[in-house]
JSON list of C-alpha atoms in Angstrom, two decimals:
[
{"chain": "A", "resi": 195, "resn": "UNK", "atom": "CA", "xyz": [137.58, 79.60, 95.37]},
{"chain": "A", "resi": 196, "resn": "UNK", "atom": "CA", "xyz": [136.33, 77.80, 92.36]},
{"chain": "A", "resi": 197, "resn": "UNK", "atom": "CA", "xyz": [136.38, 74.21, 94.23]},
{"chain": "A", "resi": 198, "resn": "UNK", "atom": "CA", "xyz": [134.13, 75.65, 97.19]},
{"chain": "A", "resi": 199, "resn": "UNK", "atom": "CA", "xyz": [131.76, 77.18, 94.44]},
{"chain": "A", "resi": 200, "resn": "UNK", "atom": "CA", "xyz": [131.90, 73.93, 92.48]},
{"chain": "A", "resi": 201, "resn": "UNK", "atom": "CA", "xyz": [131.07, 71.96, 95.87]},
{"chain": "A", "resi": 202, "resn": "UNK", "atom": "CA", "xyz": [128.46, 74.01, 96.91]},
{"chain": "A", "resi": 203, "resn": "UNK", "atom": "CA", "xyz": [126.64, 73.18, 93.52]},
{"chain": "A", "resi": 204, "resn": "UNK", "atom": "CA", "xyz": [126.78, 69.76, 93.57]},
{"chain": "A", "resi": 205, "resn": "UNK", "atom": "CA", "xyz": [125.27, 70.26, 97.27]},
{"chain": "A", "resi": 206, "resn": "UNK", "atom": "CA", "xyz": [122.61, 72.43, 95.70]},
{"chain": "A", "resi": 207, "resn": "UNK", "atom": "CA", "xyz": [122.16, 70.00, 93.69]},
{"chain": "A", "resi": 208, "resn": "UNK", "atom": "CA", "xyz": [121.79, 67.19, 95.51]},
{"chain": "A", "resi": 209, "resn": "UNK", "atom": "CA", "xyz": [119.44, 69.11, 97.97]},
{"chain": "A", "resi": 210, "resn": "UNK", "atom": "CA", "xyz": [116.89, 70.12, 95.18]},
{"chain": "A", "resi": 211, "resn": "UNK", "atom": "CA", "xyz": [117.17, 66.60, 93.07]},
{"chain": "A", "resi": 212, "resn": "UNK", "atom": "CA", "xyz": [116.47, 63.95, 96.19]},
{"chain": "A", "resi": 213, "resn": "UNK", "atom": "CA", "xyz": [113.86, 67.41, 97.81]},
{"chain": "A", "resi": 214, "resn": "UNK", "atom": "CA", "xyz": [111.98, 67.35, 94.84]},
{"chain": "A", "resi": 215, "resn": "UNK", "atom": "CA", "xyz": [111.52, 63.01, 93.93]},
{"chain": "A", "resi": 216, "resn": "UNK", "atom": "CA", "xyz": [110.21, 63.22, 97.70]},
{"chain": "A", "resi": 217, "resn": "UNK", "atom": "CA", "xyz": [107.99, 65.94, 97.68]},
{"chain": "A", "resi": 218, "resn": "UNK", "atom": "CA", "xyz": [106.92, 64.55, 94.51]},
{"chain": "A", "resi": 219, "resn": "UNK", "atom": "CA", "xyz": [106.25, 60.66, 95.48]},
{"chain": "A", "resi": 220, "resn": "UNK", "atom": "CA", "xyz": [104.74, 62.37, 99.05]},
{"chain": "A", "resi": 221, "resn": "UNK", "atom": "CA", "xyz": [102.41, 64.86, 97.05]},
{"chain": "A", "resi": 222, "resn": "UNK", "atom": "CA", "xyz": [101.28, 62.87, 94.10]},
{"chain": "A", "resi": 223, "resn": "UNK", "atom": "CA", "xyz": [99.94, 60.21, 96.49]},
{"chain": "A", "resi": 224, "resn": "UNK", "atom": "CA", "xyz": [97.95, 62.76, 98.36]},
{"chain": "A", "resi": 225, "resn": "UNK", "atom": "CA", "xyz": [97.10, 64.27, 95.08]},
{"chain": "A", "resi": 226, "resn": "UNK", "atom": "CA", "xyz": [95.32, 61.37, 94.29]},
{"chain": "A", "resi": 227, "resn": "UNK", "atom": "CA", "xyz": [93.97, 61.21, 97.85]},
{"chain": "A", "resi": 228, "resn": "UNK", "atom": "CA", "xyz": [92.31, 64.12, 97.82]},
{"chain": "A", "resi": 229, "resn": "UNK", "atom": "CA", "xyz": [91.48, 64.18, 94.24]},
{"chain": "A", "resi": 230, "resn": "UNK", "atom": "CA", "xyz": [89.24, 60.65, 94.44]},
{"chain": "A", "resi": 231, "resn": "UNK", "atom": "CA", "xyz": [87.94, 61.88, 98.58]},
{"chain": "A", "resi": 232, "resn": "UNK", "atom": "CA", "xyz": [86.65, 65.38, 97.27]},
{"chain": "A", "resi": 233, "resn": "UNK", "atom": "CA", "xyz": [82.81, 66.13, 96.53]},
{"chain": "A", "resi": 234, "resn": "UNK", "atom": "CA", "xyz": [82.51, 65.12, 93.20]},
{"chain": "A", "resi": 235, "resn": "UNK", "atom": "CA", "xyz": [85.74, 62.58, 93.20]},
{"chain": "A", "resi": 236, "resn": "UNK", "atom": "CA", "xyz": [85.65, 58.91, 92.31]},
{"chain": "A", "resi": 237, "resn": "UNK", "atom": "CA", "xyz": [85.15, 57.79, 95.90]},
{"chain": "A", "resi": 238, "resn": "UNK", "atom": "CA", "xyz": [83.46, 61.26, 98.20]},
{"chain": "A", "resi": 239, "resn": "UNK", "atom": "CA", "xyz": [84.58, 61.07, 101.16]},
{"chain": "A", "resi": 240, "resn": "UNK", "atom": "CA", "xyz": [84.23, 64.81, 102.94]},
{"chain": "A", "resi": 241, "resn": "UNK", "atom": "CA", "xyz": [86.15, 63.46, 106.55]},
{"chain": "A", "resi": 242, "resn": "UNK", "atom": "CA", "xyz": [89.07, 62.38, 104.98]},
{"chain": "A", "resi": 243, "resn": "UNK", "atom": "CA", "xyz": [89.28, 64.90, 102.25]},
{"chain": "A", "resi": 244, "resn": "UNK", "atom": "CA", "xyz": [88.68, 67.97, 105.49]},
{"chain": "A", "resi": 245, "resn": "UNK", "atom": "CA", "xyz": [91.94, 66.01, 107.30]},
{"chain": "A", "resi": 246, "resn": "UNK", "atom": "CA", "xyz": [93.76, 66.01, 104.61]},
{"chain": "A", "resi": 247, "resn": "UNK", "atom": "CA", "xyz": [93.12, 69.95, 103.02]},
{"chain": "A", "resi": 248, "resn": "UNK", "atom": "CA", "xyz": [94.05, 71.26, 106.88]},
{"chain": "A", "resi": 249, "resn": "UNK", "atom": "CA", "xyz": [97.18, 69.78, 107.14]},
{"chain": "A", "resi": 250, "resn": "UNK", "atom": "CA", "xyz": [98.61, 70.62, 103.27]},
{"chain": "A", "resi": 251, "resn": "UNK", "atom": "CA", "xyz": [97.04, 74.05, 104.48]},
{"chain": "A", "resi": 252, "resn": "UNK", "atom": "CA", "xyz": [98.75, 74.61, 107.22]},
{"chain": "A", "resi": 253, "resn": "UNK", "atom": "CA", "xyz": [101.81, 73.31, 105.89]},
{"chain": "A", "resi": 254, "resn": "UNK", "atom": "CA", "xyz": [101.90, 75.92, 103.52]},
{"chain": "A", "resi": 255, "resn": "UNK", "atom": "CA", "xyz": [100.91, 78.47, 106.28]},
{"chain": "A", "resi": 256, "resn": "UNK", "atom": "CA", "xyz": [104.73, 77.81, 107.51]},
{"chain": "A", "resi": 257, "resn": "UNK", "atom": "CA", "xyz": [107.33, 80.26, 106.67]},
{"chain": "A", "resi": 258, "resn": "UNK", "atom": "CA", "xyz": [110.34, 78.39, 105.50]},
{"chain": "A", "resi": 259, "resn": "UNK", "atom": "CA", "xyz": [112.58, 79.03, 107.85]},
{"chain": "A", "resi": 260, "resn": "UNK", "atom": "CA", "xyz": [110.08, 78.65, 110.55]},
{"chain": "A", "resi": 261, "resn": "UNK", "atom": "CA", "xyz": [109.72, 74.99, 109.13]},
{"chain": "A", "resi": 262, "resn": "UNK", "atom": "CA", "xyz": [112.98, 73.86, 109.36]},
{"chain": "A", "resi": 263, "resn": "UNK", "atom": "CA", "xyz": [113.51, 75.38, 112.83]},
{"chain": "A", "resi": 264, "resn": "UNK", "atom": "CA", "xyz": [110.41, 73.76, 113.78]},
{"chain": "A", "resi": 265, "resn": "UNK", "atom": "CA", "xyz": [110.83, 70.22, 112.44]},
{"chain": "A", "resi": 266, "resn": "UNK", "atom": "CA", "xyz": [114.44, 69.80, 113.59]},
{"chain": "A", "resi": 267, "resn": "UNK", "atom": "CA", "xyz": [113.29, 66.97, 116.07]},
{"chain": "A", "resi": 268, "resn": "UNK", "atom": "CA", "xyz": [111.91, 65.35, 113.33]},
{"chain": "A", "resi": 269, "resn": "UNK", "atom": "CA", "xyz": [115.07, 65.55, 110.82]},
{"chain": "A", "resi": 270, "resn": "UNK", "atom": "CA", "xyz": [117.27, 64.61, 113.38]},
{"chain": "A", "resi": 271, "resn": "UNK", "atom": "CA", "xyz": [115.45, 61.05, 114.02]},
{"chain": "A", "resi": 272, "resn": "UNK", "atom": "CA", "xyz": [115.49, 60.38, 110.19]},
{"chain": "A", "resi": 273, "resn": "UNK", "atom": "CA", "xyz": [119.31, 62.14, 108.78]},
{"chain": "A", "resi": 274, "resn": "UNK", "atom": "CA", "xyz": [121.08, 61.66, 112.86]},
{"chain": "A", "resi": 275, "resn": "UNK", "atom": "CA", "xyz": [121.47, 65.57, 112.33]},
{"chain": "A", "resi": 276, "resn": "UNK", "atom": "CA", "xyz": [120.11, 68.66, 111.85]},
{"chain": "A", "resi": 277, "resn": "UNK", "atom": "CA", "xyz": [123.00, 70.29, 109.85]},
{"chain": "A", "resi": 278, "resn": "UNK", "atom": "CA", "xyz": [124.44, 69.49, 106.33]},
{"chain": "A", "resi": 279, "resn": "UNK", "atom": "CA", "xyz": [122.77, 69.23, 103.16]},
{"chain": "A", "resi": 280, "resn": "UNK", "atom": "CA", "xyz": [121.54, 65.81, 104.14]},
{"chain": "A", "resi": 281, "resn": "UNK", "atom": "CA", "xyz": [119.84, 67.17, 106.82]},
{"chain": "A", "resi": 282, "resn": "UNK", "atom": "CA", "xyz": [118.05, 69.87, 104.87]},
{"chain": "A", "resi": 283, "resn": "UNK", "atom": "CA", "xyz": [116.13, 67.43, 102.56]},
{"chain": "A", "resi": 284, "resn": "UNK", "atom": "CA", "xyz": [113.97, 66.78, 105.08]},
{"chain": "A", "resi": 285, "resn": "UNK", "atom": "CA", "xyz": [112.34, 70.61, 105.60]},
{"chain": "A", "resi": 286, "resn": "UNK", "atom": "CA", "xyz": [112.29, 71.10, 101.91]},
{"chain": "A", "resi": 287, "resn": "UNK", "atom": "CA", "xyz": [110.31, 67.68, 101.24]},
{"chain": "A", "resi": 288, "resn": "UNK", "atom": "CA", "xyz": [107.87, 69.53, 104.16]},
{"chain": "A", "resi": 289, "resn": "UNK", "atom": "CA", "xyz": [107.82, 72.61, 102.37]},
{"chain": "A", "resi": 290, "resn": "UNK", "atom": "CA", "xyz": [107.49, 71.12, 98.85]},
{"chain": "A", "resi": 291, "resn": "UNK", "atom": "CA", "xyz": [105.09, 68.27, 98.88]},
{"chain": "A", "resi": 292, "resn": "UNK", "atom": "CA", "xyz": [101.89, 70.65, 99.60]},
{"chain": "A", "resi": 293, "resn": "UNK", "atom": "CA", "xyz": [102.35, 72.83, 96.87]},
{"chain": "A", "resi": 294, "resn": "UNK", "atom": "CA", "xyz": [102.87, 69.55, 94.66]},
{"chain": "A", "resi": 295, "resn": "UNK", "atom": "CA", "xyz": [100.22, 68.19, 95.93]},
{"chain": "A", "resi": 296, "resn": "UNK", "atom": "CA", "xyz": [97.50, 71.34, 95.11]},
{"chain": "A", "resi": 297, "resn": "UNK", "atom": "CA", "xyz": [99.74, 71.61, 91.55]},
{"chain": "A", "resi": 298, "resn": "UNK", "atom": "CA", "xyz": [99.22, 67.88, 90.81]},
{"chain": "A", "resi": 299, "resn": "UNK", "atom": "CA", "xyz": [94.98, 68.10, 92.37]},
{"chain": "A", "resi": 300, "resn": "UNK", "atom": "CA", "xyz": [94.38, 71.51, 90.68]},
{"chain": "A", "resi": 301, "resn": "UNK", "atom": "CA", "xyz": [95.67, 69.70, 86.84]},
{"chain": "A", "resi": 302, "resn": "UNK", "atom": "CA", "xyz": [93.64, 66.64, 88.07]},
{"chain": "A", "resi": 303, "resn": "UNK", "atom": "CA", "xyz": [90.02, 67.93, 89.12]},
{"chain": "A", "resi": 304, "resn": "UNK", "atom": "CA", "xyz": [90.76, 70.40, 85.45]},
{"chain": "A", "resi": 305, "resn": "UNK", "atom": "CA", "xyz": [90.06, 67.19, 83.61]},
{"chain": "A", "resi": 306, "resn": "UNK", "atom": "CA", "xyz": [87.02, 67.38, 81.65]},
{"chain": "A", "resi": 307, "resn": "UNK", "atom": "CA", "xyz": [84.18, 65.63, 83.51]},
{"chain": "A", "resi": 308, "resn": "UNK", "atom": "CA", "xyz": [83.13, 64.25, 80.07]},
{"chain": "A", "resi": 309, "resn": "UNK", "atom": "CA", "xyz": [86.17, 61.98, 79.03]},
{"chain": "A", "resi": 310, "resn": "UNK", "atom": "CA", "xyz": [85.73, 60.17, 82.14]},
{"chain": "A", "resi": 311, "resn": "UNK", "atom": "CA", "xyz": [82.47, 59.60, 82.50]},
{"chain": "A", "resi": 312, "resn": "UNK", "atom": "CA", "xyz": [83.59, 58.18, 79.25]},
{"chain": "A", "resi": 313, "resn": "UNK", "atom": "CA", "xyz": [85.42, 56.17, 80.74]},
{"chain": "A", "resi": 314, "resn": "UNK", "atom": "CA", "xyz": [83.36, 54.79, 83.23]},
{"chain": "A", "resi": 315, "resn": "UNK", "atom": "CA", "xyz": [81.45, 53.85, 80.39]},
{"chain": "A", "resi": 316, "resn": "UNK", "atom": "CA", "xyz": [83.69, 51.41, 79.20]},
{"chain": "A", "resi": 317, "resn": "UNK", "atom": "CA", "xyz": [83.56, 49.40, 82.68]},
{"chain": "A", "resi": 318, "resn": "UNK", "atom": "CA", "xyz": [86.97, 51.47, 83.98]},
{"chain": "A", "resi": 319, "resn": "UNK", "atom": "CA", "xyz": [88.18, 50.99, 86.69]},
{"chain": "A", "resi": 320, "resn": "UNK", "atom": "CA", "xyz": [88.94, 53.95, 89.07]},
{"chain": "A", "resi": 321, "resn": "UNK", "atom": "CA", "xyz": [92.61, 52.93, 89.18]},
{"chain": "A", "resi": 322, "resn": "UNK", "atom": "CA", "xyz": [92.20, 52.73, 85.74]},
{"chain": "A", "resi": 323, "resn": "UNK", "atom": "CA", "xyz": [90.14, 56.20, 84.91]},
{"chain": "A", "resi": 324, "resn": "UNK", "atom": "CA", "xyz": [93.29, 58.36, 87.62]},
{"chain": "A", "resi": 325, "resn": "UNK", "atom": "CA", "xyz": [96.01, 57.14, 85.78]},
{"chain": "A", "resi": 326, "resn": "UNK", "atom": "CA", "xyz": [95.38, 56.08, 82.10]},
{"chain": "A", "resi": 327, "resn": "UNK", "atom": "CA", "xyz": [92.53, 58.96, 81.82]},
{"chain": "A", "resi": 328, "resn": "UNK", "atom": "CA", "xyz": [93.12, 61.89, 84.23]},
{"chain": "A", "resi": 329, "resn": "UNK", "atom": "CA", "xyz": [96.92, 61.30, 84.92]},
{"chain": "A", "resi": 330, "resn": "UNK", "atom": "CA", "xyz": [97.39, 61.49, 80.97]},
{"chain": "A", "resi": 331, "resn": "UNK", "atom": "CA", "xyz": [95.22, 64.09, 80.40]},
{"chain": "A", "resi": 332, "resn": "UNK", "atom": "CA", "xyz": [96.95, 66.14, 83.28]},
{"chain": "A", "resi": 333, "resn": "UNK", "atom": "CA", "xyz": [101.08, 65.74, 82.46]},
{"chain": "A", "resi": 334, "resn": "UNK", "atom": "CA", "xyz": [101.73, 69.42, 80.64]},
{"chain": "A", "resi": 335, "resn": "UNK", "atom": "CA", "xyz": [99.93, 71.10, 83.30]},
{"chain": "A", "resi": 336, "resn": "UNK", "atom": "CA", "xyz": [101.54, 68.83, 86.04]},
{"chain": "A", "resi": 337, "resn": "UNK", "atom": "CA", "xyz": [104.78, 69.73, 84.16]},
{"chain": "A", "resi": 338, "resn": "UNK", "atom": "CA", "xyz": [105.16, 73.37, 84.25]},
{"chain": "A", "resi": 339, "resn": "UNK", "atom": "CA", "xyz": [103.54, 73.43, 87.85]},
{"chain": "A", "resi": 340, "resn": "UNK", "atom": "CA", "xyz": [106.83, 71.25, 88.84]},
{"chain": "A", "resi": 341, "resn": "UNK", "atom": "CA", "xyz": [109.52, 73.09, 87.38]},
{"chain": "A", "resi": 342, "resn": "UNK", "atom": "CA", "xyz": [107.97, 76.17, 89.49]},
{"chain": "A", "resi": 343, "resn": "UNK", "atom": "CA", "xyz": [108.22, 73.98, 92.64]},
{"chain": "A", "resi": 344, "resn": "UNK", "atom": "CA", "xyz": [111.41, 72.65, 91.63]},
{"chain": "A", "resi": 345, "resn": "UNK", "atom": "CA", "xyz": [112.45, 76.28, 91.41]},
{"chain": "A", "resi": 346, "resn": "UNK", "atom": "CA", "xyz": [110.91, 77.41, 94.95]},
{"chain": "A", "resi": 347, "resn": "UNK", "atom": "CA", "xyz": [112.56, 74.49, 96.25]},
{"chain": "A", "resi": 348, "resn": "UNK", "atom": "CA", "xyz": [115.96, 75.70, 94.62]},
{"chain": "A", "resi": 349, "resn": "UNK", "atom": "CA", "xyz": [115.46, 79.25, 96.85]},
{"chain": "A", "resi": 350, "resn": "UNK", "atom": "CA", "xyz": [114.87, 77.17, 99.39]},
{"chain": "A", "resi": 351, "resn": "UNK", "atom": "CA", "xyz": [117.99, 75.06, 99.94]},
{"chain": "A", "resi": 352, "resn": "UNK", "atom": "CA", "xyz": [119.84, 78.45, 99.43]},
{"chain": "A", "resi": 353, "resn": "UNK", "atom": "CA", "xyz": [117.94, 79.80, 102.68]},
{"chain": "A", "resi": 354, "resn": "UNK", "atom": "CA", "xyz": [118.50, 76.42, 104.09]},
{"chain": "A", "resi": 355, "resn": "UNK", "atom": "CA", "xyz": [122.04, 76.96, 103.16]},
{"chain": "A", "resi": 356, "resn": "UNK", "atom": "CA", "xyz": [122.16, 80.12, 105.85]},
{"chain": "A", "resi": 357, "resn": "UNK", "atom": "CA", "xyz": [121.43, 77.96, 108.85]},
{"chain": "A", "resi": 358, "resn": "UNK", "atom": "CA", "xyz": [123.68, 75.26, 108.07]},
{"chain": "A", "resi": 359, "resn": "UNK", "atom": "CA", "xyz": [122.47, 73.01, 105.47]},
{"chain": "A", "resi": 360, "resn": "UNK", "atom": "CA", "xyz": [125.48, 73.67, 102.55]},
{"chain": "A", "resi": 361, "resn": "UNK", "atom": "CA", "xyz": [125.14, 74.43, 99.03]},
{"chain": "A", "resi": 362, "resn": "UNK", "atom": "CA", "xyz": [125.04, 77.91, 97.26]},
{"chain": "A", "resi": 363, "resn": "UNK", "atom": "CA", "xyz": [123.34, 80.00, 100.47]},
{"chain": "A", "resi": 364, "resn": "UNK", "atom": "CA", "xyz": [125.57, 78.71, 102.58]},
{"chain": "A", "resi": 365, "resn": "UNK", "atom": "CA", "xyz": [128.82, 79.99, 100.20]},
{"chain": "A", "resi": 366, "resn": "UNK", "atom": "CA", "xyz": [127.04, 83.24, 99.85]},
{"chain": "A", "resi": 367, "resn": "UNK", "atom": "CA", "xyz": [126.36, 83.96, 103.55]},
{"chain": "A", "resi": 368, "resn": "UNK", "atom": "CA", "xyz": [130.02, 82.92, 105.06]},
{"chain": "A", "resi": 369, "resn": "UNK", "atom": "CA", "xyz": [131.87, 83.74, 102.55]},
{"chain": "A", "resi": 370, "resn": "UNK", "atom": "CA", "xyz": [129.98, 86.93, 100.37]},
{"chain": "A", "resi": 371, "resn": "UNK", "atom": "CA", "xyz": [128.40, 88.30, 103.37]},
{"chain": "A", "resi": 372, "resn": "UNK", "atom": "CA", "xyz": [130.24, 87.39, 106.91]},
{"chain": "A", "resi": 373, "resn": "UNK", "atom": "CA", "xyz": [133.63, 87.99, 104.86]},
{"chain": "A", "resi": 374, "resn": "UNK", "atom": "CA", "xyz": [133.22, 90.28, 102.57]},
{"chain": "A", "resi": 375, "resn": "UNK", "atom": "CA", "xyz": [133.69, 89.05, 100.05]},
{"chain": "A", "resi": 376, "resn": "UNK", "atom": "CA", "xyz": [131.51, 90.85, 97.09]},
{"chain": "A", "resi": 377, "resn": "UNK", "atom": "CA", "xyz": [132.55, 88.33, 94.25]},
{"chain": "A", "resi": 378, "resn": "UNK", "atom": "CA", "xyz": [131.57, 85.45, 96.03]},
{"chain": "A", "resi": 379, "resn": "UNK", "atom": "CA", "xyz": [127.49, 87.41, 96.37]},
{"chain": "A", "resi": 380, "resn": "UNK", "atom": "CA", "xyz": [127.20, 88.13, 92.77]},
{"chain": "A", "resi": 381, "resn": "UNK", "atom": "CA", "xyz": [129.09, 84.83, 91.45]},
{"chain": "A", "resi": 382, "resn": "UNK", "atom": "CA", "xyz": [126.63, 82.89, 93.33]},
{"chain": "A", "resi": 383, "resn": "UNK", "atom": "CA", "xyz": [123.64, 84.48, 92.65]},
{"chain": "A", "resi": 384, "resn": "UNK", "atom": "CA", "xyz": [124.51, 84.34, 89.53]},
{"chain": "A", "resi": 385, "resn": "UNK", "atom": "CA", "xyz": [124.33, 80.69, 89.20]},
{"chain": "A", "resi": 386, "resn": "UNK", "atom": "CA", "xyz": [121.23, 80.55, 91.41]},
{"chain": "A", "resi": 387, "resn": "UNK", "atom": "CA", "xyz": [119.78, 82.95, 88.09]},
{"chain": "A", "resi": 388, "resn": "UNK", "atom": "CA", "xyz": [121.28, 80.60, 85.39]},
{"chain": "A", "resi": 389, "resn": "UNK", "atom": "CA", "xyz": [119.65, 77.63, 87.07]},
{"chain": "A", "resi": 390, "resn": "UNK", "atom": "CA", "xyz": [116.36, 78.85, 87.36]},
{"chain": "A", "resi": 391, "resn": "UNK", "atom": "CA", "xyz": [116.31, 80.57, 83.99]},
{"chain": "A", "resi": 392, "resn": "UNK", "atom": "CA", "xyz": [117.32, 77.17, 82.28]},
{"chain": "A", "resi": 393, "resn": "UNK", "atom": "CA", "xyz": [114.83, 75.12, 84.23]},
{"chain": "A", "resi": 394, "resn": "UNK", "atom": "CA", "xyz": [112.24, 77.43, 83.13]},
{"chain": "A", "resi": 395, "resn": "UNK", "atom": "CA", "xyz": [112.81, 77.09, 79.77]},
{"chain": "A", "resi": 396, "resn": "UNK", "atom": "CA", "xyz": [113.18, 73.38, 79.95]},
{"chain": "A", "resi": 397, "resn": "UNK", "atom": "CA", "xyz": [109.70, 73.22, 82.09]},
{"chain": "A", "resi": 398, "resn": "UNK", "atom": "CA", "xyz": [108.04, 75.02, 79.03]},
{"chain": "A", "resi": 399, "resn": "UNK", "atom": "CA", "xyz": [109.54, 73.34, 76.30]},
{"chain": "A", "resi": 400, "resn": "UNK", "atom": "CA", "xyz": [108.53, 70.03, 77.68]},
{"chain": "A", "resi": 401, "resn": "UNK", "atom": "CA", "xyz": [104.91, 71.48, 78.27]},
{"chain": "A", "resi": 402, "resn": "UNK", "atom": "CA", "xyz": [104.73, 73.16, 74.69]},
{"chain": "A", "resi": 403, "resn": "UNK", "atom": "CA", "xyz": [105.93, 69.34, 73.43]},
{"chain": "A", "resi": 404, "resn": "UNK", "atom": "CA", "xyz": [103.48, 67.65, 76.40]},
{"chain": "A", "resi": 405, "resn": "UNK", "atom": "CA", "xyz": [100.52, 69.66, 75.13]},
{"chain": "A", "resi": 406, "resn": "UNK", "atom": "CA", "xyz": [100.57, 69.15, 71.08]}
]
């Protein structure tokens, strides 16, 4: 069982790592566009903001298990299959990216307007204001939010395992539930708790360091 548990652990790490990377990339792009096009943004655009706002809200309203099933055709088109750890990355990214977008958007918009106005008075471009002023000021808040995102992705990945996504979720269902091996179920839960606790501690540590 040790080899099986290790394999499931590695699959969970694989899904979480790549889903986090992709969701942060897409979420950051969406957040920047939302921040710029907001009513009080650098380049207000009601149409762009409203469209993205509605799309993000729709994606966030989907329960993850339904989202997985709903985008199976897209998953197959991208990965070539709807089963396995690689296929699970697609719905995991779709589920996490809107959440990341809201976290980063909120963090960017919390930056003191006086700092932004000061940067404008010095002739800073929109690019410089976003990346050298707003992003720099918002990093601690973003790190704290991303910690919660990663923890959520781990929970989603366990759910993905119940429908063939692999990882610790699949192990818990196939061995712990279907084969009545309660010890496997308990070990799986303990591993997930340890991972979540370690990530939360790391996130808190980074937040305190960056906030100084």
